[in-house]
Tab-separated table of C-alpha atoms and ligand atoms in Angstrom:
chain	number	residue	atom	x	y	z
U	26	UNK	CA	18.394	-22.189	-2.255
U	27	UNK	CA	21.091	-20.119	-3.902
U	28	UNK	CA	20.298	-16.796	-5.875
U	29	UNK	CA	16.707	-16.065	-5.911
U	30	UNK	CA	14.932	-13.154	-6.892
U	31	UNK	CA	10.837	-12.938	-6.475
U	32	UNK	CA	8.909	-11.367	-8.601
U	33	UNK	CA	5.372	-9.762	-8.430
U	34	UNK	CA	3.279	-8.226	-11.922
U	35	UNK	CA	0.852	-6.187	-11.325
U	36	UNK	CA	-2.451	-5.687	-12.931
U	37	UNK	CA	-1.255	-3.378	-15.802
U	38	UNK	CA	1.456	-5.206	-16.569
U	39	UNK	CA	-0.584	-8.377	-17.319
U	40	UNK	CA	-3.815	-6.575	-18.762
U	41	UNK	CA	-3.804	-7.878	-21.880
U	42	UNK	CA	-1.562	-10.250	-24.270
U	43	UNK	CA	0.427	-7.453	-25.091
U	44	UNK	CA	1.626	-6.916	-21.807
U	45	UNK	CA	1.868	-10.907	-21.172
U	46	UNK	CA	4.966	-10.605	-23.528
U	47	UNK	CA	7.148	-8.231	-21.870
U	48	UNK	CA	6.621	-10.292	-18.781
U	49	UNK	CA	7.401	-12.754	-20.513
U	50	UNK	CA	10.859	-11.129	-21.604
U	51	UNK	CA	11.518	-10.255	-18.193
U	52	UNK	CA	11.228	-12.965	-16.391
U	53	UNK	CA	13.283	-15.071	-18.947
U	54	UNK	CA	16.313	-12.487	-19.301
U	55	UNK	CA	16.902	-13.517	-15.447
U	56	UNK	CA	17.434	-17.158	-14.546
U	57	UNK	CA	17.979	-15.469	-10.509
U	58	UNK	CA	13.562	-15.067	-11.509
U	59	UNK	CA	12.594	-18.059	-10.340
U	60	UNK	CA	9.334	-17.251	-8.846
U	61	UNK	CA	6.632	-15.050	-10.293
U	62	UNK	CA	3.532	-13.608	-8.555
U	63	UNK	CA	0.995	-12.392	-10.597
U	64	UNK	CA	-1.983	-9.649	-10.093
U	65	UNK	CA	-5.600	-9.821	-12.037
U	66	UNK	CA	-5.621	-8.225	-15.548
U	67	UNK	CA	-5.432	-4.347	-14.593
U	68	UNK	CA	-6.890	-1.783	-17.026
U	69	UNK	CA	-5.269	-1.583	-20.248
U	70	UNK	CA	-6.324	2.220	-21.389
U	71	UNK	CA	-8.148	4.852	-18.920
U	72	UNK	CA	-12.039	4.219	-18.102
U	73	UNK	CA	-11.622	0.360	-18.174
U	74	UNK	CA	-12.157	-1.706	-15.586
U	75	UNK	CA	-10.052	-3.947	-13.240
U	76	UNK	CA	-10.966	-7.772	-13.715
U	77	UNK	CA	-11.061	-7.930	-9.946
U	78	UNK	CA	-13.823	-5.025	-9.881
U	79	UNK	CA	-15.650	-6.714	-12.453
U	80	UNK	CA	-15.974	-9.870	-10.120
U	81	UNK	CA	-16.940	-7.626	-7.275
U	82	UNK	CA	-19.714	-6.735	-9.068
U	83	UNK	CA	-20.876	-10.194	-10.242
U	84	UNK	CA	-20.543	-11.490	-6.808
U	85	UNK	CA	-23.064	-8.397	-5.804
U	86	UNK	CA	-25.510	-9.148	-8.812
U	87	UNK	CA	-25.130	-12.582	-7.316
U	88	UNK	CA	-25.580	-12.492	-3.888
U	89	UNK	CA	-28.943	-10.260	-4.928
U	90	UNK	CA	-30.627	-13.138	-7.114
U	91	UNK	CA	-29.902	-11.015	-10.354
U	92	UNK	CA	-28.330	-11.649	-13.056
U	93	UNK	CA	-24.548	-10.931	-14.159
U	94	UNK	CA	-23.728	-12.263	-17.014
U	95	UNK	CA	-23.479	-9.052	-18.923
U	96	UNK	CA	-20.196	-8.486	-16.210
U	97	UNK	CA	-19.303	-11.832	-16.462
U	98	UNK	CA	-18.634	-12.407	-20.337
U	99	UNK	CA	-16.740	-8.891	-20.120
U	100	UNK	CA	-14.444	-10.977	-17.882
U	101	UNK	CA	-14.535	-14.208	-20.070
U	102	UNK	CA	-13.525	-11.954	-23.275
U	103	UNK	CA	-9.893	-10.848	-21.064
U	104	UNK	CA	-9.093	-14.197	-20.008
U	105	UNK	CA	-9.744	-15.602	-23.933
U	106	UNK	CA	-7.717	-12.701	-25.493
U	107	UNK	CA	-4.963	-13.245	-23.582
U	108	UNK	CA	-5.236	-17.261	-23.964
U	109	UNK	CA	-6.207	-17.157	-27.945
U	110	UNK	CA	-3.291	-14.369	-28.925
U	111	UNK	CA	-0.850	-16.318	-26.986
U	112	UNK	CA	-2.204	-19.776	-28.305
U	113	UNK	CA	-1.529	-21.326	-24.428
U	114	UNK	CA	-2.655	-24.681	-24.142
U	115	UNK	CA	-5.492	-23.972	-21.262
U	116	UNK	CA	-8.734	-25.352	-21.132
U	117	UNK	CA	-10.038	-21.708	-20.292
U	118	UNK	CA	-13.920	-22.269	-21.252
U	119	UNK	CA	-13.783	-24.836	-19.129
U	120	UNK	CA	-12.409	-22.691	-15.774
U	121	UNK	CA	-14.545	-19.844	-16.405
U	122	UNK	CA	-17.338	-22.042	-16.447
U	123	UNK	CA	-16.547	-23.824	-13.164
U	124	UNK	CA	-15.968	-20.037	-11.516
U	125	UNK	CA	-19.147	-19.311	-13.264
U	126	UNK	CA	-21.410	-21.832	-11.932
U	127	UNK	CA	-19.673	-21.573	-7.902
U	128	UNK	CA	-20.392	-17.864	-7.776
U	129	UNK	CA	-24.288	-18.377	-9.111
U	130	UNK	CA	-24.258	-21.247	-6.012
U	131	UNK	CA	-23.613	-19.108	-3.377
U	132	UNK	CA	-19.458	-18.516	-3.441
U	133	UNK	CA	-18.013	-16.235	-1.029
U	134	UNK	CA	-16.818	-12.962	-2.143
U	135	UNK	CA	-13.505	-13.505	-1.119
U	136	UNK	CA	-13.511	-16.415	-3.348
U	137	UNK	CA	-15.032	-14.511	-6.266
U	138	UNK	CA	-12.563	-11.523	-6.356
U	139	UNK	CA	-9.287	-14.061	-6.118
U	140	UNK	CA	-10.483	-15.699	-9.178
U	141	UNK	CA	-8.753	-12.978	-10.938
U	142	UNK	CA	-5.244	-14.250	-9.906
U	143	UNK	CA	-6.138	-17.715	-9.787
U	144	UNK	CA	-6.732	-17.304	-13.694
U	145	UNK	CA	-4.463	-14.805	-14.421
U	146	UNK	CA	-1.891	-16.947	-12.481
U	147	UNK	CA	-3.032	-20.342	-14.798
U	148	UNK	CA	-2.279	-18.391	-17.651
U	149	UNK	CA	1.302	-16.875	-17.048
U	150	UNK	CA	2.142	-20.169	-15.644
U	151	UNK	CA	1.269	-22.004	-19.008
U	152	UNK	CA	3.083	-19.381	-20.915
U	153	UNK	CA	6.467	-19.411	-18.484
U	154	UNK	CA	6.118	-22.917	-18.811
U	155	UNK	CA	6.635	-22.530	-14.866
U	156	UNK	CA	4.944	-24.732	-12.143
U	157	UNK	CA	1.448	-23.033	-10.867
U	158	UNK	CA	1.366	-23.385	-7.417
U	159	UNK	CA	-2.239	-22.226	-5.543
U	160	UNK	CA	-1.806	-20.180	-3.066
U	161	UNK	CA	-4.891	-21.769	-1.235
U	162	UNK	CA	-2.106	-24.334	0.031
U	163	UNK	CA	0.375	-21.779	0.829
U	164	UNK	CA	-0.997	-18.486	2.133
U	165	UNK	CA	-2.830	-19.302	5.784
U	166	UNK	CA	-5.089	-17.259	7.534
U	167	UNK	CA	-6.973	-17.878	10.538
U	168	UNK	CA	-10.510	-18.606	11.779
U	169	UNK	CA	-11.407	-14.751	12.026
U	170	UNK	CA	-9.858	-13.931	8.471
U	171	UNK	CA	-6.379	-12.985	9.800
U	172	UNK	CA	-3.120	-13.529	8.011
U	173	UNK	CA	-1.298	-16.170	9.864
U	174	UNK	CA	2.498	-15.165	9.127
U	175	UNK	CA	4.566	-17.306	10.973
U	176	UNK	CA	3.325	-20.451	10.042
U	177	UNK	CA	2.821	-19.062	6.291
U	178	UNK	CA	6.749	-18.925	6.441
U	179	UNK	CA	7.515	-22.316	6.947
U	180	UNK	CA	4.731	-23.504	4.931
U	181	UNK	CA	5.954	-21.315	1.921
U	182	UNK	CA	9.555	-22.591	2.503
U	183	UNK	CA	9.149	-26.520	2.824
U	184	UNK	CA	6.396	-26.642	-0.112
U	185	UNK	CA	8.600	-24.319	-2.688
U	186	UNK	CA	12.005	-25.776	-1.662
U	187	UNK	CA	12.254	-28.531	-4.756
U	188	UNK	CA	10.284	-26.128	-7.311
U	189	UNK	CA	12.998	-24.944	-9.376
U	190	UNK	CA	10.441	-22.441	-11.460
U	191	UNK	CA	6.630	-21.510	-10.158
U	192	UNK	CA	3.986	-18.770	-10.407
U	193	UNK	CA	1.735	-18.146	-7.346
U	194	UNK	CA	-0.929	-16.335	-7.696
U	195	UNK	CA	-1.629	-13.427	-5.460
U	196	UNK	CA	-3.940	-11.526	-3.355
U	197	UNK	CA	-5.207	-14.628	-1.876
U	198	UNK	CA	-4.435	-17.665	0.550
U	199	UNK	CA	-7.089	-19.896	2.534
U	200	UNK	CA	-7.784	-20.771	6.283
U	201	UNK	CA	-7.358	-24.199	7.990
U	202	UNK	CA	-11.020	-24.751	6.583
U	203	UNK	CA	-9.610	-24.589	3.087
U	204	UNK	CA	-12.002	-21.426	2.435
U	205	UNK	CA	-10.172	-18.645	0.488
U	206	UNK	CA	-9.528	-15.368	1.939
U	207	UNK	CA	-7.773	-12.311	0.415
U	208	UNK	CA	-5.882	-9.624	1.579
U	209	UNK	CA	-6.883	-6.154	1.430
U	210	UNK	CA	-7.390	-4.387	-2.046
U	211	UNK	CA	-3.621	-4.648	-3.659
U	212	UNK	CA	-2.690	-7.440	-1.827
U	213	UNK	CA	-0.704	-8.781	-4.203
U	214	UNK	CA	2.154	-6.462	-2.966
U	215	UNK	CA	1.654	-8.311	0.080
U	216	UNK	CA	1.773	-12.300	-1.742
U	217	UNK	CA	5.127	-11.102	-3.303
U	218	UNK	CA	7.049	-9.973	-0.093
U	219	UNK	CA	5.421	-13.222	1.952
U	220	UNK	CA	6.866	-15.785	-1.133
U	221	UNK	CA	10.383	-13.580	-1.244
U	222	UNK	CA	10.525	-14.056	2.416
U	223	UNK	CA	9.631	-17.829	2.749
U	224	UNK	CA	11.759	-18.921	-0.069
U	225	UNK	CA	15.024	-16.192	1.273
U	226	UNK	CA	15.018	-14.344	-1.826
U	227	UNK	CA	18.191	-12.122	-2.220
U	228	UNK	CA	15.472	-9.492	-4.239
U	229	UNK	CA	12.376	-9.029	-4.246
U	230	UNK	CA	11.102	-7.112	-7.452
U	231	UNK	CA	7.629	-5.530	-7.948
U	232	UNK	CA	6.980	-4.708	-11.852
U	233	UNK	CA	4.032	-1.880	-11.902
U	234	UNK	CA	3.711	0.967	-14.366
U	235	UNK	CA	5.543	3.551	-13.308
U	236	UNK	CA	9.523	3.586	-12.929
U	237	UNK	CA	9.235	3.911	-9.080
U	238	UNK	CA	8.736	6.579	-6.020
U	239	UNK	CA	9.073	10.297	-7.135
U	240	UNK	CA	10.566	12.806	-4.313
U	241	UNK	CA	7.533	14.377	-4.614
U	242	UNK	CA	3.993	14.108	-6.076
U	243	UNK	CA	3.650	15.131	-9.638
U	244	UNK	CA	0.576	16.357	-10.101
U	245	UNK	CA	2.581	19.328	-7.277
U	246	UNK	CA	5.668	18.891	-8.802
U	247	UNK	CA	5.766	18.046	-12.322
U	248	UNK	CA	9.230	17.260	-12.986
U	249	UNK	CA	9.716	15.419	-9.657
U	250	UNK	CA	12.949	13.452	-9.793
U	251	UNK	CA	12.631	9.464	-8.937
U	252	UNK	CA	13.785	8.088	-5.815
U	253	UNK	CA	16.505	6.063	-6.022
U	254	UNK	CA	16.637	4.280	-2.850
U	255	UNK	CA	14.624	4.802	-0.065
U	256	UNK	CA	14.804	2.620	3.626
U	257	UNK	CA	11.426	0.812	5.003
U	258	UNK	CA	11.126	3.271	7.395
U	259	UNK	CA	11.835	6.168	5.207
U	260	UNK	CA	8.876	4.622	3.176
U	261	UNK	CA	6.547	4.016	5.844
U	262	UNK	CA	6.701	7.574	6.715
U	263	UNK	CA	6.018	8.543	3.120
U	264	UNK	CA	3.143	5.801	2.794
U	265	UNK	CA	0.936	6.621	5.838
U	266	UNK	CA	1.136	10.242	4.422
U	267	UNK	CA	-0.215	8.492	0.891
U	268	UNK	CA	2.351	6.983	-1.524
U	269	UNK	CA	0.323	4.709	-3.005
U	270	UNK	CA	2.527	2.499	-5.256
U	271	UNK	CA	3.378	-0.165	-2.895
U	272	UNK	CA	0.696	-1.900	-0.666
U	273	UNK	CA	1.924	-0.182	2.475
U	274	UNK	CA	1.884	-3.632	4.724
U	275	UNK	CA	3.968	-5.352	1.850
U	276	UNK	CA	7.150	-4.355	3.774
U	277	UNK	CA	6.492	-6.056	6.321
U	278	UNK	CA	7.516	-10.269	5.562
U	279	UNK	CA	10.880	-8.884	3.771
U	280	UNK	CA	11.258	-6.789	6.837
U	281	UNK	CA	12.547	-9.326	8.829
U	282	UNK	CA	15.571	-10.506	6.916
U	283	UNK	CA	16.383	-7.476	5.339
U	284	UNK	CA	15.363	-8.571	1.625
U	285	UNK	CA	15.254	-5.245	-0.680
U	286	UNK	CA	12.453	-4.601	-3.036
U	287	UNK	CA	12.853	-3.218	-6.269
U	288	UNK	CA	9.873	-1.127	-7.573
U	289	UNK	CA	10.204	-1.328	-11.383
U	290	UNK	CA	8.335	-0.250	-14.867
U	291	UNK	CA	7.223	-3.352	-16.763
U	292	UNK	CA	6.622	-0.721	-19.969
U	293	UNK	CA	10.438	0.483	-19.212
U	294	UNK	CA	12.288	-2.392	-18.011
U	295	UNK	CA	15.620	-0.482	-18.289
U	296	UNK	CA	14.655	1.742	-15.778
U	297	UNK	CA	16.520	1.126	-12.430
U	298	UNK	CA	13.451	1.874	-10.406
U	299	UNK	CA	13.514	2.745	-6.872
U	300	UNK	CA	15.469	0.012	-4.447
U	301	UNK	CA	13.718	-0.350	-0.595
U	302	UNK	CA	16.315	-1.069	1.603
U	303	UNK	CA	17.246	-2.354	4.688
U	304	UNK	CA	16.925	0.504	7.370
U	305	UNK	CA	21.025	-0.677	8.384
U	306	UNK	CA	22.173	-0.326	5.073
U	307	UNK	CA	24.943	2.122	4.617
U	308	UNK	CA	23.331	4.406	1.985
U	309	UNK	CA	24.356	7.643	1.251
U	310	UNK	CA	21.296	10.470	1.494
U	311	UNK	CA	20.588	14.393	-0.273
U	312	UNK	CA	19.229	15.341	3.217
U	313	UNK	CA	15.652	14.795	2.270
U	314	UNK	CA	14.504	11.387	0.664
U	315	UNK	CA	10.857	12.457	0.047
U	316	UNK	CA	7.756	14.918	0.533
U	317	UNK	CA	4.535	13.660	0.806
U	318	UNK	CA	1.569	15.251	2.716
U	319	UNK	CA	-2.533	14.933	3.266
U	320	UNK	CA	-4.955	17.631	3.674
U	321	UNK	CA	-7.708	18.045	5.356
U	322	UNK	CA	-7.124	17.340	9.057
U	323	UNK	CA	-8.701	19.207	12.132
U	324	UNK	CA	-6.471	20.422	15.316
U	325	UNK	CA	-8.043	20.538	18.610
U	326	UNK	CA	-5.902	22.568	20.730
U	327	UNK	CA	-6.441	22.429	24.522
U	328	UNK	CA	-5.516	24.626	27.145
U	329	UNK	CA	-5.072	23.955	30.904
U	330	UNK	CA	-2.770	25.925	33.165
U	331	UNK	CA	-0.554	23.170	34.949
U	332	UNK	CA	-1.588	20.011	33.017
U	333	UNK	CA	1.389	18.226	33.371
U	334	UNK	CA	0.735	18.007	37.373
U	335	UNK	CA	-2.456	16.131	37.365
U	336	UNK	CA	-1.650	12.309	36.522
U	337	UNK	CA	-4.746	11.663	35.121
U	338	UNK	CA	-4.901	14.438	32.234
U	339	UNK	CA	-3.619	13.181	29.150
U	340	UNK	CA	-5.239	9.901	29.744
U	341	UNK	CA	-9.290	11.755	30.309
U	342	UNK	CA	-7.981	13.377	27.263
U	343	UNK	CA	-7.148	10.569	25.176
U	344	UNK	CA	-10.063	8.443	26.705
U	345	UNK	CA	-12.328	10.577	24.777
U	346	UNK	CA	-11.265	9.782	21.469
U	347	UNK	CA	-10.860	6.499	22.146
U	348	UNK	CA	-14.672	6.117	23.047
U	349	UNK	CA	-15.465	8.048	19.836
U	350	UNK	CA	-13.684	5.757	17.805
U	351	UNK	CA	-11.342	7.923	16.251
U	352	UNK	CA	-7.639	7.735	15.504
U	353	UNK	CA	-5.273	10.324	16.483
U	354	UNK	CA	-2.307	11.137	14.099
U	355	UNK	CA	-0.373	13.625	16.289
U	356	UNK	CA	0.073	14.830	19.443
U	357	UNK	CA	2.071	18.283	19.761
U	358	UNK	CA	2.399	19.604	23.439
U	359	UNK	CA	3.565	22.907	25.453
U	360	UNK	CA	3.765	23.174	28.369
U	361	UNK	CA	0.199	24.155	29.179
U	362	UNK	CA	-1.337	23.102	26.384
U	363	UNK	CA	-1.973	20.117	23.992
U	364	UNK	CA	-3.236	19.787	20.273
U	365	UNK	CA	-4.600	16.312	18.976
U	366	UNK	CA	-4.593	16.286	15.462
U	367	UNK	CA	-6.848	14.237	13.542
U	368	UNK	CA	-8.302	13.607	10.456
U	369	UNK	CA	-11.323	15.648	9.662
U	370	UNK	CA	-13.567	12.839	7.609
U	371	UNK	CA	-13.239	11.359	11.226
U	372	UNK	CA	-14.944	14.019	13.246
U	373	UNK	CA	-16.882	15.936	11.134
U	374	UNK	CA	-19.759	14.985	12.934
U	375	UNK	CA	-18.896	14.208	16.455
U	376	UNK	CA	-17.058	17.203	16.840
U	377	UNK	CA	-19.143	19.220	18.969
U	378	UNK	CA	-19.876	16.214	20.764
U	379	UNK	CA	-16.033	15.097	21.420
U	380	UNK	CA	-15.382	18.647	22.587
U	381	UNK	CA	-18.436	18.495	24.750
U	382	UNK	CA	-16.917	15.392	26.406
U	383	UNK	CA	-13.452	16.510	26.814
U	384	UNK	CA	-15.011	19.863	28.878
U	385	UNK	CA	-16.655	17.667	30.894
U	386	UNK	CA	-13.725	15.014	31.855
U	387	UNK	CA	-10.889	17.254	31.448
U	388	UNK	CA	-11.907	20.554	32.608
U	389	UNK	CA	-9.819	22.873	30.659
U	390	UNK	CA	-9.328	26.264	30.748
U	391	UNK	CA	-10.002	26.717	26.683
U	392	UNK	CA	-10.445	24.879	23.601
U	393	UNK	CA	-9.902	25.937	20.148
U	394	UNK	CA	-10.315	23.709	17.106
U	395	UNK	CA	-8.657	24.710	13.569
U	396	UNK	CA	-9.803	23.547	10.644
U	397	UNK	CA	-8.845	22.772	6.907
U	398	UNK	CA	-4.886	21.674	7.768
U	399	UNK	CA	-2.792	19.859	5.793
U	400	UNK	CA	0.038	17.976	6.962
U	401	UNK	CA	3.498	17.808	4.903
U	402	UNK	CA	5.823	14.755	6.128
U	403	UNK	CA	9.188	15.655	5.295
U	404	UNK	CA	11.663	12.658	5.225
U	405	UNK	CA	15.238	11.717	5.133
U	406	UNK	CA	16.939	9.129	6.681
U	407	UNK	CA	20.103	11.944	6.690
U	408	UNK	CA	18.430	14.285	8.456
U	409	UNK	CA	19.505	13.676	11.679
U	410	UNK	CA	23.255	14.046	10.461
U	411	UNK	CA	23.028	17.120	8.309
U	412	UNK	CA	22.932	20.586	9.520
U	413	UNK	CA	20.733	23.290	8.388
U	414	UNK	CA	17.917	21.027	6.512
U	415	UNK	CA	15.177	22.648	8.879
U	416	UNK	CA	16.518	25.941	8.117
U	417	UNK	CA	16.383	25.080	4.539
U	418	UNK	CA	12.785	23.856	4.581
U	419	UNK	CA	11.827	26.752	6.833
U	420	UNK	CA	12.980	29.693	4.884
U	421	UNK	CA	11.771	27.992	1.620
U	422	UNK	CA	8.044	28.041	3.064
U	423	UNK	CA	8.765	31.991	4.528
U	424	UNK	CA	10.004	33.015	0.849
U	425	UNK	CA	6.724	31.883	-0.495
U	426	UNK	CA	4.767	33.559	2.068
U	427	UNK	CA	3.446	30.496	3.798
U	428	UNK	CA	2.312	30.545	7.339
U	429	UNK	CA	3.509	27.099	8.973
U	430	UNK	CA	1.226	26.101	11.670
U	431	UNK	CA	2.247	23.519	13.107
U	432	UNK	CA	5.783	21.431	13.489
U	433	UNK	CA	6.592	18.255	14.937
U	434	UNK	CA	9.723	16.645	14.777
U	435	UNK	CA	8.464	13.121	14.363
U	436	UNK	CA	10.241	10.699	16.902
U	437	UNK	CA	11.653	8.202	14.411
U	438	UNK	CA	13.840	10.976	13.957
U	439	UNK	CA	13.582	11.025	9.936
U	440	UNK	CA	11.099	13.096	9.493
U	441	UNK	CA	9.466	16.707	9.947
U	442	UNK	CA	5.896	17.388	9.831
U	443	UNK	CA	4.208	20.719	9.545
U	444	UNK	CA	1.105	21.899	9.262
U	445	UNK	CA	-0.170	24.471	7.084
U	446	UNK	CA	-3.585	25.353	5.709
U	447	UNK	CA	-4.781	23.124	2.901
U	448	UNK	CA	-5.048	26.701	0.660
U	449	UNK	CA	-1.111	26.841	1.054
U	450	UNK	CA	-0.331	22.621	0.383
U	451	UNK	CA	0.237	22.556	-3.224
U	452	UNK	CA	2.468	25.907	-2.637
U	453	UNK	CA	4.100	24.283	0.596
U	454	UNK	CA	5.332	21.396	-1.051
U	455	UNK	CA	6.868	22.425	-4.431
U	456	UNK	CA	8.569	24.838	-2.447
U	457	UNK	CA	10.422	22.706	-0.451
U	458	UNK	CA	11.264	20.750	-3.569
U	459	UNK	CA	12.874	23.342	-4.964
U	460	UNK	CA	15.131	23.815	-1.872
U	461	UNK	CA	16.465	20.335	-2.264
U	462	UNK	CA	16.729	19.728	-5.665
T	505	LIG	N1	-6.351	-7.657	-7.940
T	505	LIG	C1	-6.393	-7.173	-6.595
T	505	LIG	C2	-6.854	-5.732	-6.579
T	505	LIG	O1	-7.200	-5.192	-7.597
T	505	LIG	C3	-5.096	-7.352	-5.887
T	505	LIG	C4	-3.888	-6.734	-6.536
T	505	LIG	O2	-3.914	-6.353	-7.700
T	505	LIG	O3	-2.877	-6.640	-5.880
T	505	LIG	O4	-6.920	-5.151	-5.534
């Protein structure tokens, strides 16, 4: 299809008319933007609202018998702003009062919150002057709500091969029913990367409002330096730790034929942003690519003399967990002993219970449980290469007094995570920012 680049808006960068503009301006400076995926209007100043919350709520007024036209016309007045200032030729009344009526009649929520990027994608489309393509015929899920990938592929290549210019909406598709179904919340990360793979973009760019990945957070750090390229593993390290710029399952379609994404700043389009590349990709690395971490996690050490000689241990062990519904994050083991760490929101109240159950099946010697850890992910896809990082990291948290609890050298072999208390986090992190940069 020749030189393609996707692009994806997100909901700041097409809150208001304002905002339509430079979007505007960006997509045209590019003829390689050929295909534009637009979020619902996003808040435009602090303490406003998301359109797609406000049709949350009107589809829970709804579903109640009560009224909601008091969230409704707040709604109507961002779709007319945009299409009065912008004087698009779009029957909008005449939509919103169609979405109006199918949500008082029973529409499912799933339909109610895409309406946001179905309108959102009318209008940009009108304003492009680009094709609008619904996503409904384009994006497949399955019976049970699933996202149905493989088929989406061909789908999305054979129906936008001849479409020279389009905007799909996204956050949304349908199943075989024709019933629409949306992703998770930010979804439209997801749309973007599933249309860049389908049509074999050669980019796939995601405008949001900030001028990509720091190394570290800034609310820690304040003068964190910006990432400048960072592999899909690299990233999915830093994600499940909590990155949250990127929907984290968006790198999954451009995965698989190595398409990079470009994270940039609608409000600073000269920015360079932060490129996601292709794990193979010979690219140069400081050491460290990034620091992210989460607090609050519980370890639950146990101790049995000889553990590694009974077949069944580690399975009892994990059994119990499993039957308690609860997701284990790491597993650090000596030779006589084993610590699960897991997320305290998780156990908080089963905890006696699990450790109950795990006396009982496992008969250990002791258990211990340690609360209030944090957990510091620190990754770099040059790690593995370069000497003397862990030394660097190490001393860094000795010099500011901080006691690391825990270490594992995660298996991917890009990262290290340690644990220290959650008083120390703040302290453990800007520390080992300042070792690196
Ligand atoms: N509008 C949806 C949300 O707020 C999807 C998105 O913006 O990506 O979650």
């Amino acid at each position: 299809m020749g030189d393609i680049t996707v692009v994806k808006f997100g909901g700041s960068s097409l809150a208001d008319s304002n905002q339509f503009k430079k979007v505007k301006e960006i997509v045209t400076s590019d003829n390689r933007r050929k295909f534009v995926v637009p979020s619902a209007p996003g808040k435009r100043y602090k303490g406003d609202h998301k359109v797609t919350d406000l049709l949350y709520m009107c589809y829970q007024l709804a579903s109640h018998g009560l009224n909601f036209d008091e969230v409704f016309n707040l709604i109507k007045d961002r779709y007319t702003e945009i299409s009065k200032e912008l004087d698009l030729d779009v029957d909008i009344e005449g939509f919103l009062k169609e979405i109006r009526y199918n949500i008082s009649n029973g529409a499912s929520r799933d339909y109610t919150a895409s309406r946001g990027e179905y309108l959102n994608g009318i209008l940009l489309a009108n304003y492009l002057g680009f094709e609008f393509i619904d996503p409904k015929d384009l994006i497949l899920f399955d019976e049970d709500g699933n996202f149905n990938a493989s088929n989406t592929e061909s789908n999305v290549s054979e129906k936008l091969e001849n479409i020279s210019n389009g905007v799909v909406p996204g956050f949304y598709g349908a199943n075989g029913n024709g019933e629409i179904i949306t992703f998770s919340r930010g979804g439209s990360d997801i749309t973007g990367s599933v249309i860049a793979n389908g049509v074999r973009a050669d980019l796939y760019e995601n405008w949001t409002d900030v001028s990509g990945f720091l190394v570290a957070d800034p609310n820690i750090v304040v003068d964190a330096e910006p990432m400048d390229i960072v592999t899909y593993r690299e990233l999915r390290e830093l994600s499940y730790m909590g990155a949250p710029v990127l929907h984290e399952e968006a790198i999954f379609p451009v995965k698989k034929h190595g398409i990079p994404i470009n994270i940039r700043n609608t409000n600073e389009p000269l920015d360079k942003g932060t490129m996601i590349v292709d794990d193979e990709s010979p690219v140069k690395s400081k050491g460290i690519t990034g620091i992210s971490g989460k607090k609050d996690f519980v370890v639950i050490s146990v101790e049995k003399t000889m553990m590694t000689l009974e077949k069944d241990f580690f399975r009892k062990l994990i059994s119990v967990f499993e039957t308690n519904d609860i997701f284990i994050e790491h597993m650090p083991s000596s030779i006589d002993s084993i610590s699960i760490v897991v997320q305290a929101s998780q156990v908080s109240h089963k905890l006696k219970k699990i450790i109950e159950e795990i006396r009982i099946f496992c008969n250990p010697d002791n258990i211990v449980t340690y609360p209030d850890m944090a957990l510091i992910a620190v990754v770099g896809r040059g790690m593995i290469r370069t000497k003397g990082i862990s030394a660097k990291i190490f001393s860094a948290l000795e010099k500011s007094s901080i006691n690391t609890r825990m270490i594992v050298q995660g298996s991917s072999e890009l990262n290290i995570i340690i644990g220290v208390e959650n008083k120390d986090f703040d302290k453990a992190i800007a520390s080992i920012y300042k070792a690196f940069y």
